[in-house]
XYZ file of N, CA and C in Angstrom:
324
model
N 0.842 -1.180 0.000
C 0.000 0.000 0.000
C 0.889 1.246 0.000
N 0.571 2.168 -0.847
C 1.331 3.407 -0.955
C 1.107 4.280 0.282
N 2.127 5.035 0.654
C 2.007 5.948 1.787
C 1.322 7.248 1.395
N 1.166 7.471 0.095
C 0.560 8.697 -0.418
C -0.683 8.352 -1.227
N -1.713 9.132 -1.061
C -2.943 8.990 -1.838
C -3.155 10.303 -2.597
N -3.394 10.203 -3.897
C -3.611 11.388 -4.726
C -5.113 11.577 -4.921
N -5.616 12.729 -4.522
C -7.023 13.078 -4.705
C -7.054 14.447 -5.360
N -7.592 14.491 -6.554
C -7.688 15.746 -7.313
C -6.332 16.447 -7.446
N -5.353 15.684 -7.771
C -3.978 16.151 -7.981
C -3.342 16.732 -6.720
N -3.867 16.356 -5.563
C -3.307 16.784 -4.284
C -2.843 15.537 -3.545
N -1.647 15.564 -2.990
C -1.107 14.429 -2.239
C -1.595 14.471 -0.796
N -2.089 13.325 -0.332
C -2.526 13.166 1.049
C -1.819 11.961 1.647
N -1.531 11.987 2.944
C -1.033 10.768 3.572
C -2.121 9.700 3.487
N -1.740 8.495 3.185
C -2.709 7.412 3.073
C -2.959 6.830 4.464
N -3.787 7.514 5.228
C -4.134 7.088 6.582
C -5.563 6.563 6.584
N -6.011 6.122 7.724
C -7.317 5.477 7.846
C -8.458 6.497 7.831
N -8.569 7.238 6.741
C -9.664 8.190 6.539
C -10.254 7.904 5.170
N -11.567 7.813 5.100
C -12.227 7.498 3.835
C -11.965 8.562 2.780
N -11.748 8.112 1.564
C -11.550 9.024 0.436
C -12.753 9.957 0.295
N -13.967 9.427 0.506
C -15.181 10.233 0.391
C -15.179 11.385 1.396
N -14.663 11.131 2.602
C -14.601 12.198 3.602
C -13.584 13.266 3.208
N -12.467 12.837 2.629
C -11.465 13.813 2.169
C -12.051 14.680 1.062
N -12.714 14.049 0.104
C -13.331 14.812 -0.986
C -14.457 15.695 -0.466
N -15.244 15.175 0.468
C -16.327 15.963 1.053
C -15.819 17.190 1.782
N -14.658 17.056 2.426
C -14.058 18.198 3.113
C -13.621 19.261 2.116
N -13.025 18.831 1.021
C -12.586 19.776 -0.016
C -13.787 20.501 -0.618
N -14.871 19.780 -0.861
C -16.044 20.336 -1.542
C -17.021 21.051 -0.621
N -16.855 20.909 0.684
C -17.862 21.403 1.620
C -17.941 22.927 1.606
N -19.122 23.471 1.319
C -19.270 24.933 1.330
C -19.519 25.427 2.758
N -18.613 26.196 3.280
C -18.821 26.744 4.617
C -19.953 27.763 4.570
N -20.510 28.028 5.718
C -21.598 29.000 5.813
C -21.123 30.236 6.563
N -21.842 31.299 6.342
C -21.582 32.523 7.078
C -21.626 32.216 8.573
N -20.653 32.709 9.310
C -20.567 32.584 10.758
C -20.124 31.205 11.238
N -19.655 30.332 10.361
C -19.021 29.098 10.805
C -17.707 29.441 11.492
N -17.310 28.595 12.419
C -15.989 28.705 13.025
C -15.225 27.465 12.596
N -14.150 27.681 11.848
C -13.385 26.571 11.293
C -11.960 26.652 11.818
N -11.500 25.564 12.401
C -10.104 25.468 12.799
C -9.419 24.622 11.741
N -8.463 25.207 11.068
C -7.726 24.506 10.015
C -6.244 24.594 10.329
N -5.627 23.435 10.535
C -4.197 23.426 10.823
C -3.614 22.088 10.401
N -2.317 22.044 10.322
C -1.650 20.788 10.012
C -1.800 19.839 11.192
N -1.798 18.531 10.941
C -1.909 17.561 12.032
C -0.780 17.734 13.056
N -1.104 17.472 14.295
C -0.143 17.475 15.393
C 0.471 18.855 15.654
N -0.317 19.906 15.479
C 0.191 21.258 15.733
C -0.618 21.983 16.798
N -1.297 21.254 17.664
C -2.053 21.882 18.739
C -3.508 22.152 18.404
N -4.055 21.426 17.432
C -5.437 21.660 17.012
C -6.422 21.404 18.147
N -6.237 20.309 18.874
C -7.163 19.978 19.958
C -7.093 21.041 21.049
N -5.925 21.488 21.376
C -5.754 22.553 22.363
C -6.488 23.809 21.903
N -6.354 24.141 20.634
C -7.045 25.312 20.086
C -8.564 25.124 20.133
N -9.046 23.901 19.901
C -10.484 23.630 20.004
C -10.994 23.965 21.397
N -10.278 23.515 22.423
C -10.684 23.804 23.795
C -10.766 25.308 24.040
N -9.798 26.045 23.539
C -9.804 27.501 23.727
C -11.001 28.145 23.037
N -11.288 27.747 21.806
C -12.420 28.320 21.064
C -13.731 28.011 21.775
N -13.895 26.788 22.232
C -15.128 26.422 22.938
C -15.276 27.257 24.205
N -14.205 27.449 24.961
C -14.279 28.265 26.173
C -14.679 29.703 25.855
N -14.205 30.244 24.744
C -14.605 31.598 24.340
C -16.090 31.626 24.001
N -16.555 30.638 23.249
C -17.962 30.591 22.828
C -18.894 30.452 24.027
N -18.541 29.575 24.979
C -19.429 29.359 26.129
C -19.107 30.319 27.275
N -18.222 31.265 27.027
C -17.875 32.333 27.966
C -17.434 31.798 29.327
N -16.605 30.756 29.296
C -16.010 30.228 30.511
C -16.914 29.375 31.369
N -18.115 29.071 30.909
C -19.010 28.219 31.688
C -18.407 26.822 31.813
N -18.904 26.059 32.764
C -18.420 24.700 32.969
C -18.765 23.831 31.761
N -17.821 23.034 31.347
C -18.006 22.161 30.187
C -17.176 20.915 30.419
N -17.803 19.748 30.299
C -17.091 18.482 30.496
C -16.274 18.173 29.246
N -14.968 18.329 29.336
C -14.105 18.099 28.179
C -13.608 16.664 28.153
N -13.917 15.994 27.112
C -13.313 14.709 26.781
C -13.422 14.593 25.265
N -12.650 13.723 24.683
C -12.631 13.658 23.218
C -13.990 13.336 22.624
N -14.772 12.478 23.280
C -16.088 12.127 22.740
C -16.992 13.359 22.663
N -17.033 14.133 23.722
C -17.846 15.350 23.737
C -17.274 16.368 22.759
N -15.960 16.488 22.742
C -15.310 17.449 21.856
C -15.673 17.190 20.404
N -15.672 15.946 19.982
C -15.969 15.632 18.583
C -17.444 15.800 18.243
N -18.303 15.811 19.250
C -19.715 16.104 18.989
C -19.947 17.605 18.851
N -19.222 18.397 19.635
C -19.372 19.849 19.616
C -18.619 20.461 18.441
N -17.427 19.924 18.151
C -16.579 20.443 17.076
C -15.959 19.248 16.338
N -16.705 18.650 15.409
C -16.223 17.441 14.736
C -14.979 17.680 13.883
N -14.232 16.611 13.705
C -13.074 16.576 12.820
C -13.594 16.109 11.467
N -13.690 17.025 10.521
C -14.417 16.771 9.281
C -13.903 15.562 8.501
N -12.591 15.386 8.391
C -12.095 14.246 7.619
C -12.523 12.920 8.227
N -12.566 12.856 9.546
C -12.934 11.603 10.216
C -14.446 11.390 10.228
N -15.204 12.445 10.511
C -16.646 12.316 10.688
C -17.448 12.532 9.421
N -16.885 13.188 8.439
C -17.597 13.470 7.196
C -18.450 14.721 7.300
N -18.822 15.284 6.162
C -19.619 16.517 6.138
C -20.980 16.390 6.817
N -21.535 15.190 6.873
C -22.852 15.006 7.498
C -22.829 15.418 8.960
N -21.721 15.177 9.636
C -21.614 15.560 11.048
C -21.722 17.071 11.207
N -21.200 17.814 10.251
C -21.273 19.274 10.307
C -22.696 19.735 10.022
N -23.340 19.104 9.055
C -24.718 19.467 8.715
C -25.670 19.244 9.882
N -25.355 18.302 10.766
C -26.225 17.984 11.895
C -26.026 18.909 13.095
N -25.037 19.786 13.042
C -24.804 20.715 14.149
C -25.879 21.794 14.179
N -26.207 22.253 15.376
C -27.156 23.352 15.531
C -26.433 24.522 16.185
N -26.983 25.689 16.044
C -26.352 26.874 16.617
C -25.098 27.243 15.849
N -24.091 27.721 16.566
C -22.816 28.062 15.943
C -22.150 26.764 15.501
N -21.877 26.676 14.219
C -21.256 25.455 13.692
C -19.745 25.597 13.756
N -19.126 24.731 14.556
C -17.676 24.732 14.711
C -17.153 23.382 14.256
N -16.100 23.401 13.458
C -15.474 22.143 13.059
C -14.022 22.371 12.703
N -13.287 21.266 12.601
C -11.877 21.380 12.256
C -11.548 20.452 11.101
N -10.506 20.818 10.386
C -9.925 19.946 9.368
C -8.445 20.271 9.262
N -7.717 19.416 8.593
C -6.262 19.580 8.479
C -5.850 19.892 7.051
N -6.606 20.733 6.379
C -6.297 21.114 5.001
C -5.886 22.579 4.949
N -5.021 22.875 3.995
C -4.632 24.275 3.798
C -5.868 25.097 3.424
N -5.821 26.353 3.737
C -6.934 27.255 3.464
C -7.303 27.300 1.985
N -6.317 27.219 1.108
C -6.597 27.301 -0.327
C -7.190 26.020 -0.904
N -7.291 24.960 -0.105
C -7.803 23.682 -0.598
C -9.302 23.521 -0.412
N -9.937 24.372 0.370
C -11.347 24.187 0.700
C -12.167 25.391 0.260
N -13.453 25.143 0.034
C -14.367 26.235 -0.303
C -14.620 27.061 0.947
N -14.854 28.338 0.760
C -15.145 29.182 1.911
C -15.996 30.374 1.506
N -16.692 30.897 2.461
C -17.471 32.109 2.282
C -16.661 33.278 2.819
N -16.964 34.448 2.358
C -16.211 35.643 2.740
C -16.196 35.863 4.248
N -17.341 35.676 4.923
C -17.447 35.987 6.347
C -17.082 34.815 7.247
N -16.744 33.685 6.684
C -16.438 32.509 7.499
C -15.070 32.616 8.109
C-alpha cells in the first residue's frame, strides 16, 4: 500500500480516513458565521479547540473529553460533512487542510 494517496492532484497521507470524507471536506461549502479550525496535524489543534469552545461558552463549565469534543466540534475528515450538517447553533469544526484547498465564504 502506498504511503501517499492522490485526490484531485493533491497528495494526502494514506491514513485510515475514507476518500469520500477527504473529498467531502474539499467540496464542503462553509456557511456565514461558521468557526473553522484549520491546521496541520499534530500542531495543537485539539488545544485550540478547547480555547475556542471556552470563548464561545464564555467560561461556563463544560465536560471536556474527546467524545464530547468531537460532537461539539467534529473533525471533518474523520466524521464526514454530514456531522457538520447535523450541528445546531454556531457550527464549529476542524480539518487539516490548507486554506486554499477548501471552499469558503467571505465571512467565514
